[in-house]
XYZ file of C-alpha atoms in Angstrom:
707
model
C 61.762 -34.310 -22.295
C 64.813 -33.642 -24.438
C 66.362 -30.193 -24.062
C 66.693 -28.432 -27.464
C 70.219 -28.365 -28.747
C 72.146 -25.106 -28.518
C 72.222 -23.138 -31.754
C 75.744 -22.639 -32.947
C 77.045 -19.085 -33.196
C 78.283 -18.066 -36.631
C 81.954 -17.436 -37.004
C 82.898 -13.769 -36.665
C 85.905 -12.722 -38.701
C 85.570 -8.964 -39.134
C 87.095 -6.992 -36.256
C 84.986 -4.098 -34.926
C 86.811 -1.073 -33.461
C 85.779 0.646 -30.258
C 83.667 3.770 -30.803
C 85.281 7.127 -30.108
C 84.043 8.949 -27.009
C 82.915 11.910 -29.149
C 80.565 9.824 -31.313
C 76.915 10.896 -31.083
C 74.818 8.057 -29.683
C 71.933 9.038 -32.026
C 74.116 9.299 -35.124
C 72.024 6.719 -37.025
C 68.634 7.784 -35.673
C 66.481 10.654 -36.988
C 65.817 13.269 -34.321
C 62.955 15.698 -33.908
C 62.798 19.024 -35.644
C 64.196 21.754 -33.422
C 66.761 19.536 -31.687
C 70.111 21.282 -31.144
C 72.861 18.978 -32.522
C 75.263 20.282 -29.888
C 72.955 18.980 -27.147
C 73.050 15.362 -28.334
C 74.698 12.853 -26.007
C 78.098 11.335 -26.842
C 79.454 7.821 -26.376
C 81.763 8.888 -23.548
C 78.940 10.471 -21.528
C 77.586 8.672 -18.496
C 74.043 9.920 -19.185
C 72.476 9.465 -22.633
C 69.466 11.572 -23.611
C 67.649 9.552 -26.276
C 64.318 11.447 -26.174
C 64.983 13.436 -29.403
C 64.827 10.201 -31.437
C 61.309 9.265 -30.305
C 58.393 9.921 -32.651
C 55.891 11.034 -30.017
C 56.390 14.480 -28.533
C 54.080 13.619 -25.616
C 56.041 10.598 -24.397
C 58.492 10.815 -21.502
C 61.575 8.697 -22.221
C 64.065 8.131 -19.431
C 67.736 8.869 -20.056
C 70.083 5.905 -20.206
C 72.165 6.154 -17.027
C 75.467 4.372 -17.616
C 76.659 4.999 -14.051
C 74.510 2.110 -12.807
C 76.714 -0.412 -14.645
C 79.724 -1.798 -12.728
C 82.749 0.309 -13.631
C 84.878 -2.596 -15.015
C 82.072 -3.548 -17.431
C 80.651 -0.096 -18.154
C 82.494 0.568 -21.418
C 81.532 -2.848 -22.814
C 77.846 -2.302 -22.161
C 78.132 1.224 -23.567
C 79.183 -0.409 -26.813
C 76.239 -2.809 -26.650
C 73.719 0.010 -26.189
C 75.308 2.041 -28.998
C 75.062 -0.976 -31.317
C 71.363 -1.314 -30.441
C 70.870 2.349 -31.377
C 73.023 2.164 -34.511
C 71.838 -1.041 -36.173
C 68.617 -2.942 -36.907
C 68.107 -5.835 -34.545
C 69.212 -9.104 -36.198
C 66.557 -11.776 -36.561
C 66.572 -14.472 -33.905
C 67.284 -18.055 -34.890
C 63.822 -19.203 -35.896
C 62.953 -15.863 -37.485
C 60.235 -14.590 -35.116
C 60.987 -10.895 -35.725
C 60.720 -8.601 -38.711
C 63.951 -8.074 -40.542
C 65.664 -4.666 -40.600
C 63.678 -3.431 -37.602
C 65.314 -1.039 -35.165
C 64.639 -1.367 -31.473
C 62.157 1.330 -30.549
C 63.484 4.263 -28.548
C 60.786 3.622 -25.977
C 62.153 0.085 -25.495
C 65.761 1.169 -24.962
C 65.345 1.882 -21.213
C 63.887 -1.623 -20.814
C 66.875 -3.106 -22.648
C 69.287 -1.043 -20.542
C 67.604 -2.205 -17.337
C 67.926 -5.868 -18.351
C 71.573 -5.447 -19.359
C 72.286 -3.664 -16.075
C 71.019 -6.678 -14.099
C 73.113 -9.018 -16.245
C 76.188 -6.814 -15.782
C 75.823 -6.780 -11.993
C 75.436 -10.573 -11.961
C 78.581 -10.905 -14.091
C 80.462 -8.588 -11.718
C 79.439 -10.671 -8.705
C 80.571 -13.826 -10.501
C 83.961 -12.265 -11.216
C 83.455 -12.255 -15.008
C 85.506 -9.421 -16.528
C 84.387 -9.638 -20.161
C 81.119 -10.436 -21.927
C 83.125 -12.733 -24.211
C 83.991 -14.956 -21.219
C 80.346 -15.975 -20.614
C 79.760 -19.698 -21.265
C 76.667 -21.789 -21.934
C 76.826 -23.006 -18.338
C 76.889 -19.393 -17.104
C 73.729 -18.651 -19.073
C 71.934 -21.624 -17.542
C 72.975 -20.472 -14.070
C 71.765 -16.957 -14.846
C 68.405 -18.334 -15.984
C 68.021 -20.144 -12.649
C 69.074 -16.982 -10.844
C 66.448 -14.807 -12.595
C 63.584 -17.292 -12.278
C 64.416 -17.712 -8.589
C 63.893 -14.037 -7.785
C 60.635 -12.476 -6.566
C 60.517 -9.820 -9.282
C 57.369 -9.769 -11.467
C 57.343 -12.333 -14.267
C 57.108 -9.628 -16.937
C 60.353 -8.066 -15.689
C 62.011 -11.488 -15.567
C 61.039 -12.081 -19.207
C 62.376 -8.662 -20.219
C 65.653 -9.406 -18.458
C 66.115 -12.675 -20.358
C 65.202 -10.979 -23.642
C 67.933 -8.406 -22.975
C 70.540 -11.168 -22.832
C 69.242 -12.594 -26.100
C 69.454 -9.116 -27.651
C 73.074 -8.898 -26.470
C 73.790 -12.143 -28.345
C 72.054 -10.934 -31.521
C 74.277 -7.826 -31.846
C 77.493 -9.786 -31.420
C 78.604 -9.282 -35.032
C 78.760 -5.477 -34.672
C 80.523 -5.372 -31.297
C 84.200 -5.272 -30.336
C 85.643 -8.691 -29.570
C 85.480 -8.436 -25.771
C 81.768 -7.493 -25.947
C 80.695 -10.491 -28.028
C 78.679 -13.147 -26.244
C 80.628 -16.211 -27.409
C 78.165 -18.761 -26.040
C 75.445 -20.321 -28.142
C 72.065 -18.594 -28.576
C 70.620 -18.408 -25.046
C 67.869 -20.862 -24.101
C 66.610 -21.847 -27.583
C 63.247 -23.426 -28.268
C 61.177 -21.403 -25.808
C 60.129 -17.793 -25.562
C 61.148 -15.666 -22.597
C 57.549 -15.774 -21.355
C 57.631 -19.564 -21.429
C 60.976 -19.637 -19.627
C 59.588 -17.695 -16.663
C 56.097 -19.210 -16.745
C 54.285 -16.041 -17.832
C 50.897 -16.660 -19.434
C 50.120 -14.187 -22.174
C 46.751 -12.470 -22.422
C 44.310 -13.185 -25.226
C 44.356 -9.576 -26.428
C 40.921 -8.709 -25.074
C 40.369 -5.016 -24.438
C 39.491 -4.874 -20.735
C 39.631 -1.095 -20.454
C 36.292 0.018 -18.973
C 33.977 2.427 -20.734
C 32.947 5.703 -19.146
C 29.289 5.525 -18.103
C 26.844 7.536 -20.209
C 25.846 10.092 -17.559
C 29.463 10.936 -16.812
C 30.643 11.091 -20.429
C 27.694 13.146 -21.644
C 28.139 15.661 -18.821
C 31.909 15.813 -19.326
C 31.472 16.458 -23.043
C 28.700 19.017 -22.472
C 30.829 21.042 -20.065
C 33.826 20.722 -22.372
C 31.685 22.295 -25.095
C 30.743 25.082 -22.644
C 34.482 25.708 -22.289
C 34.886 25.934 -26.062
C 31.942 28.263 -26.596
C 31.618 30.405 -23.436
C 34.243 30.029 -20.719
C 37.358 29.298 -22.778
C 37.443 32.616 -24.700
C 37.400 34.550 -21.402
C 40.322 32.474 -20.058
C 42.162 32.932 -23.351
C 41.682 36.715 -23.347
C 42.779 37.011 -19.715
C 45.856 34.874 -20.385
C 46.788 36.930 -23.440
C 46.369 40.178 -21.494
C 48.571 38.830 -18.706
C 51.207 37.654 -21.204
C 51.336 41.058 -22.913
C 51.652 42.792 -19.556
C 54.574 40.541 -18.641
C 56.284 41.325 -21.942
C 55.631 45.054 -21.633
C 53.674 44.990 -24.895
C 50.153 45.775 -23.635
C 48.525 48.906 -25.056
C 47.746 50.225 -21.558
C 51.484 50.458 -20.782
C 52.177 53.013 -23.524
C 51.466 55.961 -21.187
C 54.304 54.992 -18.838
C 57.833 56.198 -19.669
C 61.058 56.783 -17.824
C 62.273 55.206 -14.593
C 60.191 53.586 -11.871
C 59.467 56.871 -10.037
C 57.784 58.773 -12.903
C 55.924 55.635 -14.010
C 54.625 55.040 -10.501
C 53.344 58.625 -10.155
C 51.645 58.381 -13.558
C 50.035 55.118 -12.503
C 48.631 56.608 -9.290
C 47.208 59.544 -11.242
C 45.599 57.126 -13.688
C 44.023 55.113 -10.832
C 42.562 58.279 -9.307
C 41.088 59.475 -12.621
C 39.475 56.107 -13.378
C 38.575 55.203 -9.765
C 40.587 51.988 -10.134
C 41.772 50.257 -6.926
C 45.331 49.057 -6.535
C 45.879 45.331 -7.259
C 45.864 43.307 -4.069
C 46.834 40.047 -2.436
C 44.475 38.464 0.136
C 45.820 38.576 3.690
C 44.620 37.800 7.224
C 44.082 41.502 7.955
C 42.647 42.380 4.579
C 44.184 42.692 1.119
C 47.773 43.909 0.730
C 49.168 45.815 -2.255
C 50.554 43.499 -4.936
C 53.710 45.489 -5.752
C 54.804 42.889 -8.275
C 51.657 43.347 -10.338
C 51.988 47.117 -10.115
C 55.435 46.737 -11.669
C 53.836 44.595 -14.353
C 51.118 47.184 -15.054
C 53.647 50.014 -15.563
C 55.852 47.894 -17.847
C 58.712 47.060 -15.453
C 58.069 43.356 -14.856
C 61.418 41.599 -14.475
C 63.343 44.892 -14.628
C 63.837 45.527 -10.938
C 61.754 46.161 -7.833
C 60.327 49.095 -5.941
C 62.483 50.563 -3.217
C 61.119 50.592 0.359
C 60.532 54.346 0.015
C 58.495 53.890 -3.167
C 56.384 51.194 -1.495
C 55.725 53.461 1.483
C 54.791 56.307 -0.857
C 52.337 54.132 -2.810
C 50.750 52.772 0.363
C 50.291 56.320 1.678
C 48.309 57.555 -1.336
C 45.015 56.515 0.213
C 43.898 54.454 -2.786
C 41.652 51.449 -2.158
C 43.194 48.007 -2.545
C 41.323 45.268 -4.447
C 40.898 41.815 -2.984
C 42.812 40.286 -5.904
C 44.937 41.267 -8.883
C 42.710 40.598 -11.880
C 42.938 40.585 -15.663
C 40.361 40.245 -18.428
C 36.587 40.566 -18.355
C 33.768 38.028 -18.108
C 31.641 37.812 -21.262
C 30.672 34.124 -21.410
C 27.327 32.976 -20.076
C 25.918 29.707 -18.740
C 22.114 29.465 -18.947
C 21.796 33.199 -19.585
C 24.009 34.339 -16.701
C 27.732 35.241 -16.587
C 29.691 32.138 -15.653
C 31.340 34.093 -12.803
C 30.833 37.461 -11.144
C 34.423 38.736 -10.976
C 37.336 38.916 -13.442
C 40.071 36.310 -13.230
C 42.809 36.658 -10.643
C 46.327 36.222 -11.987
C 46.896 33.471 -9.429
C 44.111 31.448 -11.054
C 45.371 31.657 -14.628
C 47.765 28.714 -14.597
C 45.161 26.356 -13.112
C 42.406 27.611 -15.412
C 44.672 27.170 -18.412
C 45.253 23.516 -17.503
C 41.527 22.925 -16.959
C 40.773 24.540 -20.296
C 43.416 22.329 -21.922
C 41.762 19.257 -20.359
C 38.360 20.309 -21.715
C 39.688 21.039 -25.208
C 41.554 17.733 -25.228
C 38.293 15.960 -24.337
C 36.499 17.589 -27.280
C 39.247 16.802 -29.797
C 40.023 13.273 -28.580
C 36.486 12.017 -27.971
C 34.858 13.523 -31.063
C 37.649 12.417 -33.413
C 38.228 8.855 -32.213
C 41.989 9.479 -32.107
C 44.292 7.870 -29.598
C 45.383 10.181 -26.754
C 48.973 10.225 -27.994
C 47.860 11.093 -31.514
C 45.959 14.119 -30.175
C 48.852 15.266 -27.992
C 51.188 15.119 -30.999
C 48.983 17.402 -33.140
C 50.769 20.502 -34.361
C 49.642 24.010 -35.170
C 47.908 24.241 -38.544
C 46.579 20.662 -38.499
C 42.999 21.655 -39.481
C 41.907 21.459 -43.102
C 38.906 20.890 -45.355
C 38.798 18.094 -47.928
C 38.431 19.791 -51.324
C 36.639 16.832 -52.889
C 34.051 16.131 -50.180
C 33.942 19.338 -48.138
C 34.561 17.324 -44.964
C 36.417 18.895 -42.069
C 39.624 17.004 -41.313
C 42.617 17.061 -39.002
C 46.062 15.997 -40.134
C 48.300 14.151 -37.684
C 50.547 11.143 -37.272
C 49.537 7.582 -36.504
C 50.077 6.558 -32.921
C 51.324 3.012 -33.474
C 53.783 1.225 -35.720
C 57.358 0.067 -35.295
C 58.574 2.039 -38.345
C 57.545 5.494 -37.155
C 60.348 8.059 -37.022
C 60.535 11.740 -36.022
C 60.240 14.425 -38.664
C 63.659 15.660 -39.724
C 64.807 18.495 -42.023
C 65.278 16.120 -44.970
C 62.449 13.643 -44.310
C 58.978 13.803 -42.839
C 56.531 11.007 -42.135
C 53.327 11.587 -44.133
C 50.394 12.792 -42.084
C 47.005 11.100 -42.176
C 43.550 12.693 -41.993
C 40.793 12.250 -39.419
C 37.288 13.394 -40.365
C 35.799 15.567 -37.596
C 32.877 17.858 -36.835
C 32.944 21.646 -36.682
C 33.314 21.968 -32.913
C 36.629 20.101 -33.085
C 37.976 22.777 -35.421
C 36.658 25.410 -33.000
C 38.483 23.761 -30.110
C 41.725 23.649 -32.091
C 41.351 27.309 -33.101
C 41.012 28.194 -29.411
C 44.111 26.133 -28.594
C 46.113 27.883 -31.300
C 45.108 31.277 -29.893
C 46.246 30.336 -26.381
C 49.960 30.191 -27.173
C 52.532 30.283 -29.977
C 54.113 26.858 -29.377
C 54.360 24.318 -32.245
C 52.253 21.648 -30.491
C 48.598 22.239 -29.676
C 49.231 20.823 -26.202
C 52.736 22.062 -25.303
C 54.711 20.524 -22.478
C 54.754 23.856 -20.646
C 53.684 27.416 -21.308
C 56.762 29.036 -19.846
C 60.285 28.607 -21.178
C 62.053 25.878 -19.239
C 64.889 23.398 -19.471
C 62.909 20.248 -18.659
C 60.944 18.938 -21.662
C 61.069 22.217 -23.629
C 57.858 22.915 -25.558
C 59.680 23.448 -28.849
C 60.113 19.668 -29.137
C 57.794 18.219 -26.464
C 54.047 17.999 -25.841
C 52.127 17.253 -22.666
C 52.268 13.676 -21.461
C 49.260 11.369 -21.242
C 49.483 11.307 -17.452
C 49.508 15.101 -17.223
C 46.524 15.520 -19.540
C 44.633 12.873 -17.537
C 45.256 15.010 -14.457
C 44.005 18.045 -16.395
C 40.767 16.227 -17.293
C 40.196 15.113 -13.701
C 41.009 18.611 -12.443
C 38.589 20.121 -14.967
C 35.749 17.831 -13.839
C 36.471 18.580 -10.161
C 36.547 22.335 -10.865
C 33.178 22.186 -12.657
C 31.652 20.298 -9.734
C 33.054 22.808 -7.230
C 32.051 25.892 -9.235
C 28.630 24.953 -10.616
C 25.644 22.955 -9.373
C 22.559 21.455 -11.004
C 19.103 22.780 -10.176
C 18.644 19.919 -7.702
C 21.975 20.681 -6.030
C 23.825 17.659 -7.452
C 27.229 17.724 -9.128
C 27.111 18.582 -12.869
C 29.583 15.789 -13.760
C 28.782 12.606 -11.787
C 31.613 10.302 -10.742
C 32.275 7.283 -12.917
C 31.885 3.995 -11.001
C 34.720 2.380 -12.976
C 37.318 4.816 -11.629
C 39.104 7.977 -12.603
C 38.479 9.640 -15.939
C 41.175 8.571 -18.359
C 41.697 9.611 -21.958
C 42.519 6.035 -22.981
C 38.864 5.138 -22.231
C 37.438 7.619 -24.746
C 37.712 5.418 -27.852
C 35.845 2.476 -26.350
C 33.218 4.798 -24.897
C 32.707 6.357 -28.332
C 32.318 2.892 -29.883
C 29.546 2.111 -27.402
C 27.850 5.427 -28.108
C 27.818 4.845 -31.860
C 26.253 1.405 -31.447
C 23.761 2.181 -28.677
C 22.703 5.753 -29.370
C 20.364 7.236 -30.299
C 18.032 4.455 -31.530
C 19.667 1.083 -31.116
C 20.788 -1.039 -34.042
C 18.966 0.887 -36.753
C 21.076 3.895 -35.778
C 24.087 1.605 -35.637
C 23.403 0.532 -39.207
C 23.548 4.168 -40.307
C 26.494 5.038 -38.107
C 28.303 1.822 -38.906
C 28.111 2.648 -42.605
C 29.880 5.878 -41.689
C 32.411 3.908 -39.684
C 33.069 1.397 -42.448
C 33.930 4.121 -44.949
C 35.126 7.281 -43.273
C 36.648 5.737 -40.176
C 38.566 3.126 -42.091
C 39.704 5.478 -44.841
C 39.951 8.807 -43.030
C 38.564 8.980 -39.522
C 40.958 6.536 -37.906
C 43.203 5.703 -40.859
C 43.370 2.661 -43.090
C 45.896 0.680 -40.988
C 43.954 1.239 -37.742
C 41.409 -1.543 -37.165
C 41.352 -1.606 -33.367
C 38.599 0.971 -33.112
C 36.385 -0.970 -35.518
C 36.955 -4.069 -33.395
C 35.721 -2.159 -30.352
C 32.599 -1.254 -32.343
C 32.093 -4.938 -33.209
C 32.317 -5.959 -29.543
C 29.824 -3.286 -28.529
C 27.456 -4.277 -31.321
C 27.654 -7.970 -30.366
C 26.762 -7.129 -26.756
C 23.805 -5.042 -27.900
C 22.553 -7.755 -30.274
C 22.655 -10.396 -27.521
C 20.879 -8.092 -25.055
C 18.228 -7.226 -27.665
C 17.643 -10.882 -28.579
C 17.126 -11.764 -24.927
C 14.755 -8.841 -24.355
C 12.710 -9.538 -27.505
C 12.398 -13.236 -26.666
C 11.262 -12.512 -23.102
C 8.628 -10.055 -24.354
C 7.301 -12.572 -26.907
C 7.085 -15.238 -24.205
C 5.198 -12.780 -21.985
C 2.604 -12.235 -24.733
C 3.819 -9.175 -26.632
C 1.795 -8.863 -29.833
C 3.465 -8.275 -33.200
C 1.711 -7.162 -36.392
C 2.744 -6.086 -39.865
C 3.878 -7.901 -43.024
C 7.052 -9.289 -41.376
C 5.485 -10.269 -38.036
C 5.897 -14.015 -38.631
C 9.506 -13.581 -39.759
C 10.170 -11.448 -36.674
C 8.901 -14.223 -34.383
C 10.894 -16.870 -36.231
C 14.169 -14.946 -36.047
C 13.798 -13.931 -32.406
C 12.873 -17.420 -31.227
C 15.619 -19.016 -33.321
C 18.295 -16.617 -32.101
C 17.193 -16.888 -28.481
C 18.024 -20.618 -28.568
C 21.686 -19.818 -29.333
C 23.637 -21.474 -26.450
C 26.471 -18.947 -26.468
C 30.164 -19.085 -27.217
C 33.264 -17.766 -25.518
C 34.552 -14.530 -27.061
C 38.298 -14.239 -26.550
C 39.128 -11.396 -28.960
C 37.534 -8.601 -30.993
C 38.025 -10.652 -34.163
C 36.051 -13.556 -32.741
C 33.357 -11.020 -31.814
C 33.127 -9.999 -35.470
C 32.781 -13.628 -36.584
C 30.195 -14.399 -33.904
C 28.242 -11.262 -34.762
C 28.024 -12.361 -38.393
C 26.535 -15.731 -37.425
C 24.335 -14.557 -34.539
C 22.812 -11.230 -35.590
C 19.126 -11.830 -36.503
C 19.055 -8.499 -38.391
C 16.115 -7.189 -36.362
C 16.399 -3.408 -36.025
C 14.172 -1.447 -33.637
C 13.540 2.103 -34.838
C 11.156 4.987 -34.188
C 7.737 3.345 -33.848
C 8.569 0.425 -36.119
C 10.790 -2.644 -36.371
C 12.711 -3.581 -39.511
C 13.203 -7.296 -40.173
C 15.982 -6.714 -42.656
C 15.952 -8.511 -46.007
C 17.929 -6.646 -48.693
C 15.950 -8.042 -51.614
C 12.612 -6.673 -50.295
C 13.855 -3.496 -48.575
C 12.140 -0.356 -49.875
C 14.918 1.862 -48.502
C 17.497 -0.108 -50.503
C 15.458 0.230 -53.691
C 15.086 3.983 -53.094
C 18.829 4.459 -52.656
C 19.663 2.451 -55.755
C 17.105 4.454 -57.757
C 18.919 7.640 -56.716
C 22.274 6.227 -57.809
C 23.494 5.938 -54.206
C 25.645 3.062 -52.906
C 23.833 -0.041 -51.700
C 23.304 0.140 -47.915
C 24.699 -2.485 -45.552
C 21.544 -2.252 -43.409
C 18.264 -0.340 -43.046
C 18.223 3.395 -43.762
C 15.433 4.951 -41.695
C 15.654 8.146 -43.721
C 14.412 6.219 -46.766
C 11.873 4.048 -44.898
C 8.532 3.510 -46.700
C 5.271 2.598 -44.955
C 4.581 0.023 -47.724
C 7.829 -1.889 -47.127
C 7.267 -5.600 -46.543
C 10.174 -5.728 -44.070
C 8.162 -3.861 -41.434
C 6.792 -5.305 -38.214
C 5.144 -3.535 -35.287
C 5.501 -4.601 -31.653
C 3.418 -3.322 -28.747
C 6.354 -1.022 -27.971
C 6.159 0.456 -31.464
C 2.388 0.959 -31.201
C 2.771 2.773 -27.861
C 5.123 5.188 -29.603
C 2.737 5.550 -32.560
C -0.148 6.386 -30.222
C 1.887 9.265 -28.838
C 2.644 10.422 -32.385
C -1.072 10.150 -33.199
C -1.947 12.405 -30.256
C 0.556 15.030 -31.386
C -0.586 14.907 -35.014
C -4.249 15.310 -34.063
C -3.336 18.375 -32.016
C -1.508 19.876 -34.999
C -4.350 19.037 -37.403
C -6.865 20.856 -35.184
C -4.653 23.872 -34.430
C -6.373 26.923 -36.000
C -3.123 28.884 -35.945
C -1.227 26.290 -37.988
C -0.952 26.833 -41.770
C -3.485 24.880 -43.864
C -0.838 22.714 -45.659
C 0.648 21.712 -42.308
C -2.791 20.811 -40.872
C -3.664 18.778 -43.956
C -0.381 16.908 -43.801
C -0.799 16.192 -40.074
C -4.370 14.970 -40.667
C -3.222 12.572 -43.406
C -0.437 11.213 -41.226
C -2.845 10.832 -38.289
C -5.262 8.864 -40.449
C -2.516 6.513 -41.607
C -1.222 5.930 -38.042
C -4.759 5.431 -36.713
C -5.300 2.721 -39.338
C -2.020 1.070 -38.336
C -2.968 1.108 -34.644
C -6.460 -0.253 -35.454
C -5.058 -3.189 -37.445
C -2.605 -4.009 -34.663
C -5.304 -3.998 -31.981
C -7.778 -5.866 -34.218
C -5.358 -8.724 -34.831
C -4.527 -8.834 -31.129
C -8.226 -9.299 -30.269
C -8.648 -11.913 -32.984
C -5.571 -13.756 -31.683
C -4.279 -14.192 -35.220
C -0.910 -13.131 -36.669
C -1.013 -10.057 -38.946
């Protein structure tokens, strides 16, 4: 095999000066709103903070540590990293990349890591300048990297870093320019290290139905019942800490007069002193007493004042509590005692995990898109009346942080009312700009003014919330309210695929999917998940394909076992089921191939409530009804417009079993003397029609002839 010829490097004539040490390393990158310009890293620093230039407030981006580079080569590689921040990445020979595309901030630590390995190899080889590297050196370095035991993905990233170094040669000082030819042309970095790429299949497991339904149900309990109590207790505690609570207005002066007034107040109201649990019983929580009298953070009680308070003979509570319990679960208060201040931080995180679950799962947004939501994101579409949330897309190489002179347009997601309720509760929990702030308290690490919680931290919050529910509450049979998921820990990245399965498989199989999928095709594509976002629709296609194949197999087995089918489309039902069951199968390697296979495999047999629709648009009564009303043509059956005279109908033994149950209920209503006459007449007419349907089905079964 002939080795591809080296690609010649273009001649470089324009000299490039060395950057000044005071130059901001993010001078050509937009930074987040609220970033202090004085805090930005400079070229001469040994530690570069590049987080302010990342779009996503929830993402943790490592600093670029220049100290790890060998000292003789450190300044040269500083210049390389600054060039990668300053300029779009040039297109490789062969043009595989987009033009004018900056390296993502999230990819800069990966680039720095690869350059660090190259720099250390150069130092060991005695190479003092990047410009001294030859073609032979690059071939030796390739053998060196592929001979290590590091994972293949890291090896590929390391080789790509060297190629990136070559691409920026035109904007680097002379000693930093890689003078050799383009490294290792003709093959990708993955091919060079022998890394096989995946086929793009989404292998992330769904959350099983029992677990997801219970998790969502208890998250809704947090929104409606438990969350407001936690919010009120947290707000009371916050006001006490600030000295702004209304109960503190009666205390004035120094600590002594305030303390005496507090003791008098406790005696008048029969209120115990706040306590801390101890081995010999509760002890007085002097810190909370300071908080109650408005002196939190303004000093401490003297030993004499503590002795005086302890000698007043007042009872001491087991805990120091705030707030009251008003929420109820199944008609009873969700707990018997107010919240202890030591519980507030943990309860706040559990509440955040529950509210995140509601917003993320019921919107179909990516976890990062939810974590980046800001205060005031809720709105109502004036044209349609739909409830929406406005946020930023979670993928795309061209995303940039909002800046004072430019802001990336937001996009809407259509949601249900409880999502707005969850967001309203989040906005009342704190005054930070992000709905899910990095931290509630003021701190130096990841300040909440410019940062949101990370995906890993919110995953811990969700798991902690589920564990807390299981420890605090029990089902009537003593089992845990939220069962464990067999596929592993609860993870927000699994919500979207779980939602796709729910839409396809609940509540009534494919006929529900036809209705829901019409919603997906319009609102999800245009609003719900955004026009550029097709991944979620591909998940829906995969789930629908699996359901179609399972349904075909089940229907064919039932026909072979003697299941009877009646109705005007009974023969067509048998033909489609038998014909589809003979399909030998095909390997599905991507969501797109699932869509194509679904189009050629789906027999368009939809099982509904007591009937089966063998879909043919030209004879569908529901389609004719919608068109007569001036509504858009449906993509599938609309059970809301189903007509008993439709020639697309067929009835299996399963449908007749359901109809017999309906017949029993209708007869009971028709004979109920307490029911209004119109309701009894209507029930009697429906019972007569269903009885006739059941009779025809059974008659044709006995005759052994198709209906």
